[in-house]
Every structure is written in C-alpha cells, then in structure tokens.
Amino acid sequence: MNDAPPSPRRPRRGIYLLPNLFTTGALFSGFYAIIAAMGGHFGDAVLAVFVAAVLDGLDGRVARLTNTQSEFGVQYDSLSDLVSFGLAPSLILYSWSLSKLSAYGPVWGRIGWAAAFMYAACAALRLARFNTQVGMADKRYFQGLASPAAAAFTMIYLWAAQSLGWNGRALVFVTPFVAAAAALLMVSRFRYFSFKAWPVGDRVPFIFLFVVVLVLVALAIDPPRVAFGVILLYVLSGPVLTLLGLAARQRQRRRGRAGTP
C-alpha cells in the first residue's frame, strides 16, 4: 500500500487571452502606423497611433476587471508601448518632416534622424523608469510625460499642421524642436496628473461636466486645432504643476524656519 501523499499539481503554463488581445491590437496599430508613414499615408498613420492609445488604455482596465493581471502582461504591454508610442511616432515624424532636413546639407540631415532617435530613445528610457517604479510612485501623478501622451502631442501636432495646409517640408525647422521637447519631457522629473486616482467615488463636481461639454462642442467645431490646444495645455501642465509644488514647499520651509525659536 502506497501512503505517499499525491504530488502537487503543477501550475498550468499559459497566458491570459483577453487583455493580451488588446495589447496585440495596440502593437499591430503601432506597426501599421509605421508602414503607413513609409507609404506617405500620414493621416492613416496618425489614426493608427490613436487607435493604439485607445487599446493601450483598455488592456489594463480589462485585466483588472477580469482579474487577469500577470507579469507577462505587464512586460508585453511595455514592449507594445515602445513600438506604438516610441518607434511609431519617431518614424512618422521622420518620414513626414525630419527627413526633409537632408536637403539643406548632410549636417542638417543628421540633425533630422538624431531628433527622431532621441524621441525613440527617451520613450524607451521613460518606459524602463516607469517599470522600475511600479508600486512605489504616487498613482495620482506620472513622473515625466507618459509615452502615450507624448505620442498624442506629436501626432496631433502633425494632424493640426496638415489641417492648416502645412506639409512636413514647411515645418522642417519646427519639427525637431517638437520631437526634442516631447523626448525631454518624457525623461524629465516634471509631475503630470495621471487621471488614475480621480474621480474619487461615483460623483464629480458639476463644473467638470460643464467643461467636458464645452470641450466636446469645441472639438466638433474644429477638431485638429482644439485637440492640439488641449494636449498642449496638458504638456505645459507638468512644468507648471512642478514649479508650483516647489514654490509651496519653499514657503513651508521659510515658515518653519521663521517659527523655530
């Protein structure tokens, strides 16, 4: 008679399907954006990046709602973000405008691809820093501009420019600064509101609903320029929010020193 206890059942190997399908869709959208930009279809490329941003926002929420979070999903999502919000925007900007700098000489051509690479590299650094701070950082804020927000900023810039009839060649000396600014903000220490911890509860102030209605009406009137204004305000909110926080802490320190006997 064998009285040995049964061997513990090995955990099944596999991955959760539903959230990773959304991540795969985001990855495909980023890949398609690169292909569209290579073919000169910049409107399709911008739209594909926006689709990737929507799917990227859904995969985490689906995983939390269905209790299917996993370390694999976290790493897969990060790699998808690098393609969709790092490589895709940098190559779209390069194909649309930055590559035109080579017409002004080899040095200018290097500046063009260097600006594109700077954006892609900073997106990778931003994602790596975010992954190492998961569980430690304040969920109300991002440290540095999030890569989806940086991608939205650069892509809405392209969209607004095209709506005004400007092509990449007309903005060939502006686009490097846009790419560099987005890149540096991603690796900065500026705090950006993450919208993850708000609103608290199931109610919001009435003024919030009123502002949403105003934004939707403005978007219906002139989507590209209004969208660019909204994303520009968010991009500028990081430095402003950080500087206001520093000023408040300095005032507290001065009060503390003044109250010390």
PDB file of C-alpha atoms in Angstrom:
ATOM      1  CA  MET A   1       0.000   0.000   0.000  1.00  0.00           C
ATOM      2  CA  ASN A   2       1.402   3.341  -1.047  1.00  0.00           C
ATOM      3  CA  ASP A   3       0.675   6.013   1.562  1.00  0.00           C
ATOM      4  CA  ALA A   4       2.827   8.693  -0.111  1.00  0.00           C
ATOM      5  CA  PRO A   5       0.940  11.991  -0.492  1.00  0.00           C
ATOM      6  CA  PRO A   6      -0.007  12.877  -4.037  1.00  0.00           C
ATOM      7  CA  SER A   7       2.472  15.134  -5.774  1.00  0.00           C
ATOM      8  CA  PRO A   8       1.288  18.731  -6.039  1.00  0.00           C
ATOM      9  CA  ARG A   9      -0.232  19.587  -9.366  1.00  0.00           C
ATOM     10  CA  ARG A  10       1.996  21.781 -11.465  1.00  0.00           C
ATOM     11  CA  PRO A  11       0.572  25.182 -12.308  1.00  0.00           C
ATOM     12  CA  ARG A  12      -0.684  25.364 -15.845  1.00  0.00           C
ATOM     13  CA  ARG A  13       1.507  27.366 -18.140  1.00  0.00           C
ATOM     14  CA  GLY A  14      -0.171  29.895 -20.336  1.00  0.00           C
ATOM     15  CA  ILE A  15      -1.220  33.496 -20.700  1.00  0.00           C
ATOM     16  CA  TYR A  16      -4.500  35.297 -20.256  1.00  0.00           C
ATOM     17  CA  LEU A  17      -6.094  35.765 -23.658  1.00  0.00           C
ATOM     18  CA  LEU A  18      -8.431  38.761 -23.391  1.00  0.00           C
ATOM     19  CA  PRO A  19      -6.130  41.547 -22.082  1.00  0.00           C
ATOM     20  CA  ASN A  20      -3.262  40.351 -24.275  1.00  0.00           C
ATOM     21  CA  LEU A  21      -5.533  40.525 -27.324  1.00  0.00           C
ATOM     22  CA  PHE A  22      -5.977  44.236 -26.647  1.00  0.00           C
ATOM     23  CA  THR A  23      -2.212  44.612 -26.231  1.00  0.00           C
ATOM     24  CA  THR A  24      -1.648  42.757 -29.503  1.00  0.00           C
ATOM     25  CA  GLY A  25      -4.131  45.076 -31.195  1.00  0.00           C
ATOM     26  CA  ALA A  26      -2.207  48.086 -29.881  1.00  0.00           C
ATOM     27  CA  LEU A  27       1.051  46.563 -31.118  1.00  0.00           C
ATOM     28  CA  PHE A  28      -0.463  45.937 -34.545  1.00  0.00           C
ATOM     29  CA  SER A  29      -1.743  49.515 -34.695  1.00  0.00           C
ATOM     30  CA  GLY A  30       1.729  50.860 -33.940  1.00  0.00           C
ATOM     31  CA  PHE A  31       3.248  48.575 -36.566  1.00  0.00           C
ATOM     32  CA  TYR A  32       0.657  49.625 -39.129  1.00  0.00           C
ATOM     33  CA  ALA A  33       1.342  53.307 -38.334  1.00  0.00           C
ATOM     34  CA  ILE A  34       4.990  52.783 -39.311  1.00  0.00           C
ATOM     35  CA  ILE A  35       4.018  51.031 -42.555  1.00  0.00           C
ATOM     36  CA  ALA A  36       1.510  53.791 -43.413  1.00  0.00           C
ATOM     37  CA  ALA A  37       4.107  56.505 -42.791  1.00  0.00           C
ATOM     38  CA  MET A  38       6.615  54.725 -45.012  1.00  0.00           C
ATOM     39  CA  GLY A  39       3.987  54.816 -47.773  1.00  0.00           C
ATOM     40  CA  GLY A  40       3.288  58.517 -47.239  1.00  0.00           C
ATOM     41  CA  HIS A  41      -0.180  57.952 -45.744  1.00  0.00           C
ATOM     42  CA  PHE A  42       0.352  60.169 -42.728  1.00  0.00           C
ATOM     43  CA  GLY A  43      -3.327  60.608 -41.891  1.00  0.00           C
ATOM     44  CA  ASP A  44      -3.701  56.841 -41.595  1.00  0.00           C
ATOM     45  CA  ALA A  45      -0.511  56.683 -39.523  1.00  0.00           C
ATOM     46  CA  VAL A  46      -1.794  59.270 -37.040  1.00  0.00           C
ATOM     47  CA  LEU A  47      -5.139  57.479 -36.768  1.00  0.00           C
ATOM     48  CA  ALA A  48      -3.368  54.158 -36.117  1.00  0.00           C
ATOM     49  CA  VAL A  49      -1.413  55.699 -33.215  1.00  0.00           C
ATOM     50  CA  PHE A  50      -4.675  56.992 -31.737  1.00  0.00           C
ATOM     51  CA  VAL A  51      -6.196  53.509 -32.041  1.00  0.00           C
ATOM     52  CA  ALA A  52      -3.135  52.092 -30.288  1.00  0.00           C
ATOM     53  CA  ALA A  53      -3.628  54.597 -27.456  1.00  0.00           C
ATOM     54  CA  VAL A  54      -7.275  53.546 -27.012  1.00  0.00           C
ATOM     55  CA  LEU A  55      -6.388  49.835 -26.980  1.00  0.00           C
ATOM     56  CA  ASP A  56      -3.496  50.502 -24.596  1.00  0.00           C
ATOM     57  CA  GLY A  57      -5.898  52.170 -22.193  1.00  0.00           C
ATOM     58  CA  LEU A  58      -8.302  49.247 -22.408  1.00  0.00           C
ATOM     59  CA  ASP A  59      -5.933  46.319 -21.857  1.00  0.00           C
ATOM     60  CA  GLY A  60      -5.043  47.246 -18.293  1.00  0.00           C
ATOM     61  CA  ARG A  61      -8.643  48.013 -17.369  1.00  0.00           C
ATOM     62  CA  VAL A  62      -9.836  44.723 -18.860  1.00  0.00           C
ATOM     63  CA  ALA A  63      -7.142  42.857 -16.919  1.00  0.00           C
ATOM     64  CA  ARG A  64      -8.205  44.489 -13.649  1.00  0.00           C
ATOM     65  CA  LEU A  65     -11.928  43.958 -14.262  1.00  0.00           C
ATOM     66  CA  THR A  66     -11.456  40.290 -15.137  1.00  0.00           C
ATOM     67  CA  ASN A  67      -8.732  39.703 -12.516  1.00  0.00           C
ATOM     68  CA  THR A  68      -6.306  38.536 -15.212  1.00  0.00           C
ATOM     69  CA  GLN A  69      -3.260  40.663 -14.385  1.00  0.00           C
ATOM     70  CA  SER A  70       0.077  38.970 -14.860  1.00  0.00           C
ATOM     71  CA  GLU A  71       3.764  39.828 -15.040  1.00  0.00           C
ATOM     72  CA  PHE A  72       3.753  38.619 -18.623  1.00  0.00           C
ATOM     73  CA  GLY A  73       1.005  41.108 -19.457  1.00  0.00           C
ATOM     74  CA  VAL A  74       2.929  43.954 -17.843  1.00  0.00           C
ATOM     75  CA  GLN A  75       6.080  43.225 -19.845  1.00  0.00           C
ATOM     76  CA  TYR A  76       4.172  42.621 -23.081  1.00  0.00           C
ATOM     77  CA  ASP A  77       2.310  45.906 -22.637  1.00  0.00           C
ATOM     78  CA  SER A  78       5.591  47.750 -22.116  1.00  0.00           C
ATOM     79  CA  LEU A  79       7.090  46.320 -25.317  1.00  0.00           C
ATOM     80  CA  SER A  80       3.906  47.206 -27.208  1.00  0.00           C
ATOM     81  CA  ASP A  81       4.108  50.761 -25.866  1.00  0.00           C
ATOM     82  CA  LEU A  82       7.687  51.078 -27.092  1.00  0.00           C
ATOM     83  CA  VAL A  83       6.592  50.246 -30.635  1.00  0.00           C
ATOM     84  CA  SER A  84       3.320  52.219 -30.649  1.00  0.00           C
ATOM     85  CA  PHE A  85       4.399  55.309 -28.701  1.00  0.00           C
ATOM     86  CA  GLY A  86       8.174  55.281 -29.183  1.00  0.00           C
ATOM     87  CA  LEU A  87       9.206  53.933 -32.554  1.00  0.00           C
ATOM     88  CA  ALA A  88       5.997  54.741 -34.467  1.00  0.00           C
ATOM     89  CA  PRO A  89       5.815  58.492 -33.651  1.00  0.00           C
ATOM     90  CA  SER A  90       9.551  58.960 -34.196  1.00  0.00           C
ATOM     91  CA  LEU A  91       9.472  57.275 -37.621  1.00  0.00           C
ATOM     92  CA  ILE A  92       6.275  59.080 -38.616  1.00  0.00           C
ATOM     93  CA  LEU A  93       7.837  62.446 -37.776  1.00  0.00           C
ATOM     94  CA  TYR A  94      10.987  61.446 -39.630  1.00  0.00           C
ATOM     95  CA  SER A  95       9.128  60.365 -42.767  1.00  0.00           C
ATOM     96  CA  TRP A  96       6.832  63.391 -42.699  1.00  0.00           C
ATOM     97  CA  SER A  97       9.262  66.204 -41.903  1.00  0.00           C
ATOM     98  CA  LEU A  98      12.608  65.391 -40.316  1.00  0.00           C
ATOM     99  CA  SER A  99      13.942  63.553 -43.369  1.00  0.00           C
ATOM    100  CA  LYS A 100      13.454  66.759 -45.407  1.00  0.00           C
ATOM    101  CA  LEU A 101      16.285  68.405 -43.467  1.00  0.00           C
ATOM    102  CA  SER A 102      18.810  66.484 -45.607  1.00  0.00           C
ATOM    103  CA  ALA A 103      18.006  68.911 -48.456  1.00  0.00           C
ATOM    104  CA  TYR A 104      19.892  71.595 -46.505  1.00  0.00           C
ATOM    105  CA  GLY A 105      23.094  69.563 -46.206  1.00  0.00           C
ATOM    106  CA  PRO A 106      24.471  66.453 -44.516  1.00  0.00           C
ATOM    107  CA  VAL A 107      24.705  68.087 -41.088  1.00  0.00           C
ATOM    108  CA  TRP A 108      21.043  69.039 -41.172  1.00  0.00           C
ATOM    109  CA  GLY A 109      20.194  65.520 -42.315  1.00  0.00           C
ATOM    110  CA  ARG A 110      21.946  64.124 -39.243  1.00  0.00           C
ATOM    111  CA  ILE A 111      20.025  66.528 -37.048  1.00  0.00           C
ATOM    112  CA  GLY A 112      16.810  65.128 -38.511  1.00  0.00           C
ATOM    113  CA  TRP A 113      17.463  61.489 -37.766  1.00  0.00           C
ATOM    114  CA  ALA A 114      19.106  62.385 -34.442  1.00  0.00           C
ATOM    115  CA  ALA A 115      15.895  64.133 -33.322  1.00  0.00           C
ATOM    116  CA  ALA A 116      13.876  61.061 -34.333  1.00  0.00           C
ATOM    117  CA  PHE A 117      16.259  58.727 -32.479  1.00  0.00           C
ATOM    118  CA  MET A 118      16.228  60.994 -29.430  1.00  0.00           C
ATOM    119  CA  TYR A 119      12.471  60.663 -29.235  1.00  0.00           C
ATOM    120  CA  ALA A 120      12.560  56.860 -29.564  1.00  0.00           C
ATOM    121  CA  ALA A 121      15.381  56.508 -27.016  1.00  0.00           C
ATOM    122  CA  CYS A 122      13.688  58.747 -24.456  1.00  0.00           C
ATOM    123  CA  ALA A 123      10.449  56.794 -24.862  1.00  0.00           C
ATOM    124  CA  ALA A 124      12.370  53.598 -24.065  1.00  0.00           C
ATOM    125  CA  LEU A 125      14.024  55.240 -21.046  1.00  0.00           C
ATOM    126  CA  ARG A 126      10.658  56.558 -19.845  1.00  0.00           C
ATOM    127  CA  LEU A 127       9.088  53.095 -20.038  1.00  0.00           C
ATOM    128  CA  ALA A 128      12.052  51.473 -18.284  1.00  0.00           C
ATOM    129  CA  ARG A 129      11.891  54.019 -15.452  1.00  0.00           C
ATOM    130  CA  PHE A 130       8.135  53.543 -15.125  1.00  0.00           C
ATOM    131  CA  ASN A 131       8.525  49.754 -14.871  1.00  0.00           C
ATOM    132  CA  THR A 132      11.071  50.066 -12.074  1.00  0.00           C
ATOM    133  CA  GLN A 133       8.818  52.432 -10.087  1.00  0.00           C
ATOM    134  CA  VAL A 134       5.612  50.378 -10.242  1.00  0.00           C
ATOM    135  CA  GLY A 135       4.202  50.075  -6.727  1.00  0.00           C
ATOM    136  CA  MET A 136       6.384  52.875  -5.335  1.00  0.00           C
ATOM    137  CA  ALA A 137       5.263  56.003  -7.185  1.00  0.00           C
ATOM    138  CA  ASP A 138       2.219  58.111  -6.352  1.00  0.00           C
ATOM    139  CA  LYS A 139      -0.544  56.822  -8.633  1.00  0.00           C
ATOM    140  CA  ARG A 140      -2.052  60.284  -8.894  1.00  0.00           C
ATOM    141  CA  TYR A 141       0.922  61.539 -10.889  1.00  0.00           C
ATOM    142  CA  PHE A 142       3.348  60.444 -13.585  1.00  0.00           C
ATOM    143  CA  GLN A 143       6.996  61.359 -13.284  1.00  0.00           C
ATOM    144  CA  GLY A 144       7.705  62.765 -16.714  1.00  0.00           C
ATOM    145  CA  LEU A 145       5.311  62.928 -19.647  1.00  0.00           C
ATOM    146  CA  ALA A 146       3.814  59.482 -20.271  1.00  0.00           C
ATOM    147  CA  SER A 147       4.741  57.962 -23.635  1.00  0.00           C
ATOM    148  CA  PRO A 148       1.094  57.784 -24.876  1.00  0.00           C
ATOM    149  CA  ALA A 149       0.667  61.483 -24.054  1.00  0.00           C
ATOM    150  CA  ALA A 150       3.937  62.322 -25.834  1.00  0.00           C
ATOM    151  CA  ALA A 151       2.767  60.341 -28.868  1.00  0.00           C
ATOM    152  CA  ALA A 152      -0.577  62.172 -28.784  1.00  0.00           C
ATOM    153  CA  PHE A 153       1.236  65.521 -28.632  1.00  0.00           C
ATOM    154  CA  THR A 154       3.428  64.809 -31.661  1.00  0.00           C
ATOM    155  CA  MET A 155       0.675  63.186 -33.702  1.00  0.00           C
ATOM    156  CA  ILE A 156      -1.868  65.944 -33.013  1.00  0.00           C
ATOM    157  CA  TYR A 157       0.839  68.447 -33.986  1.00  0.00           C
ATOM    158  CA  LEU A 158       1.106  66.666 -37.354  1.00  0.00           C
ATOM    159  CA  TRP A 159      -2.695  66.448 -37.691  1.00  0.00           C
ATOM    160  CA  ALA A 160      -3.202  70.144 -36.908  1.00  0.00           C
ATOM    161  CA  ALA A 161      -0.435  71.149 -39.316  1.00  0.00           C
ATOM    162  CA  GLN A 162      -1.987  69.173 -42.155  1.00  0.00           C
ATOM    163  CA  SER A 163      -5.428  70.620 -41.420  1.00  0.00           C
ATOM    164  CA  LEU A 164      -3.910  74.077 -41.948  1.00  0.00           C
ATOM    165  CA  GLY A 165      -2.404  73.005 -45.256  1.00  0.00           C
ATOM    166  CA  TRP A 166       1.183  72.791 -43.988  1.00  0.00           C
ATOM    167  CA  ASN A 167       3.263  69.824 -45.054  1.00  0.00           C
ATOM    168  CA  GLY A 168       6.333  68.460 -43.340  1.00  0.00           C
ATOM    169  CA  ARG A 169       8.710  70.473 -45.514  1.00  0.00           C
ATOM    170  CA  ALA A 170       7.090  73.755 -44.444  1.00  0.00           C
ATOM    171  CA  LEU A 171       7.721  72.874 -40.770  1.00  0.00           C
ATOM    172  CA  VAL A 172      11.099  71.258 -41.269  1.00  0.00           C
ATOM    173  CA  PHE A 173      12.787  73.588 -38.743  1.00  0.00           C
ATOM    174  CA  VAL A 174       9.944  73.337 -36.199  1.00  0.00           C
ATOM    175  CA  THR A 175       9.507  69.562 -36.037  1.00  0.00           C
ATOM    176  CA  PRO A 176      12.964  68.872 -34.496  1.00  0.00           C
ATOM    177  CA  PHE A 177      12.078  71.124 -31.561  1.00  0.00           C
ATOM    178  CA  VAL A 178       8.695  69.406 -31.145  1.00  0.00           C
ATOM    179  CA  ALA A 179      10.348  65.971 -31.150  1.00  0.00           C
ATOM    180  CA  ALA A 180      13.125  67.082 -28.781  1.00  0.00           C
ATOM    181  CA  ALA A 181      10.683  68.776 -26.387  1.00  0.00           C
ATOM    182  CA  ALA A 182       8.481  65.676 -26.203  1.00  0.00           C
ATOM    183  CA  ALA A 183      11.573  63.493 -25.692  1.00  0.00           C
ATOM    184  CA  LEU A 184      12.999  65.600 -22.862  1.00  0.00           C
ATOM    185  CA  LEU A 185       9.642  65.897 -21.120  1.00  0.00           C
ATOM    186  CA  MET A 186       9.328  62.097 -21.086  1.00  0.00           C
ATOM    187  CA  VAL A 187      12.576  61.711 -19.135  1.00  0.00           C
ATOM    188  CA  SER A 188      12.068  64.823 -17.011  1.00  0.00           C
ATOM    189  CA  ARG A 189      11.063  64.851 -13.364  1.00  0.00           C
ATOM    190  CA  PHE A 190       8.032  67.030 -14.007  1.00  0.00           C
ATOM    191  CA  ARG A 191       4.836  65.712 -12.422  1.00  0.00           C
ATOM    192  CA  TYR A 192       1.834  65.097 -14.648  1.00  0.00           C
ATOM    193  CA  PHE A 193      -1.659  64.335 -13.416  1.00  0.00           C
ATOM    194  CA  SER A 194      -2.355  60.693 -14.279  1.00  0.00           C
ATOM    195  CA  PHE A 195      -6.193  60.684 -14.003  1.00  0.00           C
ATOM    196  CA  LYS A 196      -5.898  57.199 -12.440  1.00  0.00           C
ATOM    197  CA  ALA A 197      -6.991  58.185  -8.953  1.00  0.00           C
ATOM    198  CA  TRP A 198      -9.709  60.626  -9.980  1.00  0.00           C
ATOM    199  CA  PRO A 199     -12.578  60.991  -9.551  1.00  0.00           C
ATOM    200  CA  VAL A 200     -12.893  59.530  -6.057  1.00  0.00           C
ATOM    201  CA  GLY A 201     -16.254  57.807  -5.673  1.00  0.00           C
ATOM    202  CA  ASP A 202     -19.092  57.836  -8.157  1.00  0.00           C
ATOM    203  CA  ARG A 203     -19.683  61.596  -8.251  1.00  0.00           C
ATOM    204  CA  VAL A 204     -17.858  64.500  -9.879  1.00  0.00           C
ATOM    205  CA  PRO A 205     -18.316  68.270  -9.483  1.00  0.00           C
ATOM    206  CA  PHE A 206     -20.920  69.840 -11.756  1.00  0.00           C
ATOM    207  CA  ILE A 207     -18.290  72.125 -13.308  1.00  0.00           C
ATOM    208  CA  PHE A 208     -16.473  69.039 -14.609  1.00  0.00           C
ATOM    209  CA  LEU A 209     -19.470  68.028 -16.710  1.00  0.00           C
ATOM    210  CA  PHE A 210     -19.810  71.594 -17.993  1.00  0.00           C
ATOM    211  CA  VAL A 211     -16.134  71.678 -19.053  1.00  0.00           C
ATOM    212  CA  VAL A 212     -16.497  68.313 -20.826  1.00  0.00           C
ATOM    213  CA  VAL A 213     -19.490  69.658 -22.785  1.00  0.00           C
ATOM    214  CA  LEU A 214     -17.538  72.772 -23.794  1.00  0.00           C
ATOM    215  CA  VAL A 215     -14.572  70.686 -24.958  1.00  0.00           C
ATOM    216  CA  LEU A 216     -16.812  68.358 -26.975  1.00  0.00           C
ATOM    217  CA  VAL A 217     -18.546  71.305 -28.663  1.00  0.00           C
ATOM    218  CA  ALA A 218     -15.189  72.912 -29.476  1.00  0.00           C
ATOM    219  CA  LEU A 219     -13.880  69.624 -30.850  1.00  0.00           C
ATOM    220  CA  ALA A 220     -16.920  69.336 -33.089  1.00  0.00           C
ATOM    221  CA  ILE A 221     -16.240  72.817 -34.497  1.00  0.00           C
ATOM    222  CA  ASP A 222     -12.513  72.428 -35.183  1.00  0.00           C
ATOM    223  CA  PRO A 223     -11.150  69.032 -34.071  1.00  0.00           C
ATOM    224  CA  PRO A 224      -7.431  69.343 -35.030  1.00  0.00           C
ATOM    225  CA  ARG A 225      -6.723  72.748 -33.525  1.00  0.00           C
ATOM    226  CA  VAL A 226      -8.850  72.249 -30.419  1.00  0.00           C
ATOM    227  CA  ALA A 227      -7.241  68.849 -29.801  1.00  0.00           C
ATOM    228  CA  PHE A 228      -3.800  70.414 -30.187  1.00  0.00           C
ATOM    229  CA  GLY A 229      -4.739  73.161 -27.718  1.00  0.00           C
ATOM    230  CA  VAL A 230      -5.953  70.594 -25.172  1.00  0.00           C
ATOM    231  CA  ILE A 231      -2.863  68.387 -25.437  1.00  0.00           C
ATOM    232  CA  LEU A 232      -0.585  71.450 -25.350  1.00  0.00           C
ATOM    233  CA  LEU A 233      -2.198  72.583 -22.101  1.00  0.00           C
ATOM    234  CA  TYR A 234      -1.599  69.128 -20.622  1.00  0.00           C
ATOM    235  CA  VAL A 235       2.036  69.101 -21.806  1.00  0.00           C
ATOM    236  CA  LEU A 236       2.612  72.515 -20.193  1.00  0.00           C
ATOM    237  CA  SER A 237       0.807  71.483 -17.005  1.00  0.00           C
ATOM    238  CA  GLY A 238       3.760  69.326 -15.927  1.00  0.00           C
ATOM    239  CA  PRO A 239       6.307  72.129 -15.568  1.00  0.00           C
ATOM    240  CA  VAL A 240       3.670  74.456 -14.089  1.00  0.00           C
ATOM    241  CA  LEU A 241       2.455  71.864 -11.553  1.00  0.00           C
ATOM    242  CA  THR A 242       6.024  71.012 -10.538  1.00  0.00           C
ATOM    243  CA  LEU A 243       7.111  74.633 -10.150  1.00  0.00           C
ATOM    244  CA  LEU A 244       4.025  75.454  -8.087  1.00  0.00           C
ATOM    245  CA  GLY A 245       4.780  72.477  -5.840  1.00  0.00           C
ATOM    246  CA  LEU A 246       8.392  73.593  -5.373  1.00  0.00           C
ATOM    247  CA  ALA A 247       7.260  77.134  -4.538  1.00  0.00           C
ATOM    248  CA  ALA A 248       4.759  75.804  -1.973  1.00  0.00           C
ATOM    249  CA  ARG A 249       7.435  73.654  -0.294  1.00  0.00           C
ATOM    250  CA  GLN A 250       9.827  76.597  -0.142  1.00  0.00           C
ATOM    251  CA  ARG A 251       7.154  78.712   1.533  1.00  0.00           C
ATOM    252  CA  GLN A 252       6.576  75.941   4.091  1.00  0.00           C
ATOM    253  CA  ARG A 253      10.309  75.751   4.818  1.00  0.00           C
ATOM    254  CA  ARG A 254      10.503  79.511   5.316  1.00  0.00           C
ATOM    255  CA  ARG A 255       7.521  79.398   7.693  1.00  0.00           C
ATOM    256  CA  GLY A 256       9.163  76.543   9.574  1.00  0.00           C
ATOM    257  CA  ARG A 257      12.424  78.443   9.950  1.00  0.00           C
ATOM    258  CA  ALA A 258      10.573  81.592  10.977  1.00  0.00           C
ATOM    259  CA  GLY A 259       8.707  79.651  13.677  1.00  0.00           C
ATOM    260  CA  THR A 260      11.864  77.968  15.015  1.00  0.00           C
ATOM    261  CA  PRO A 261      12.992  79.571  18.307  1.00  0.00           C
TER     262      PRO A 261
END
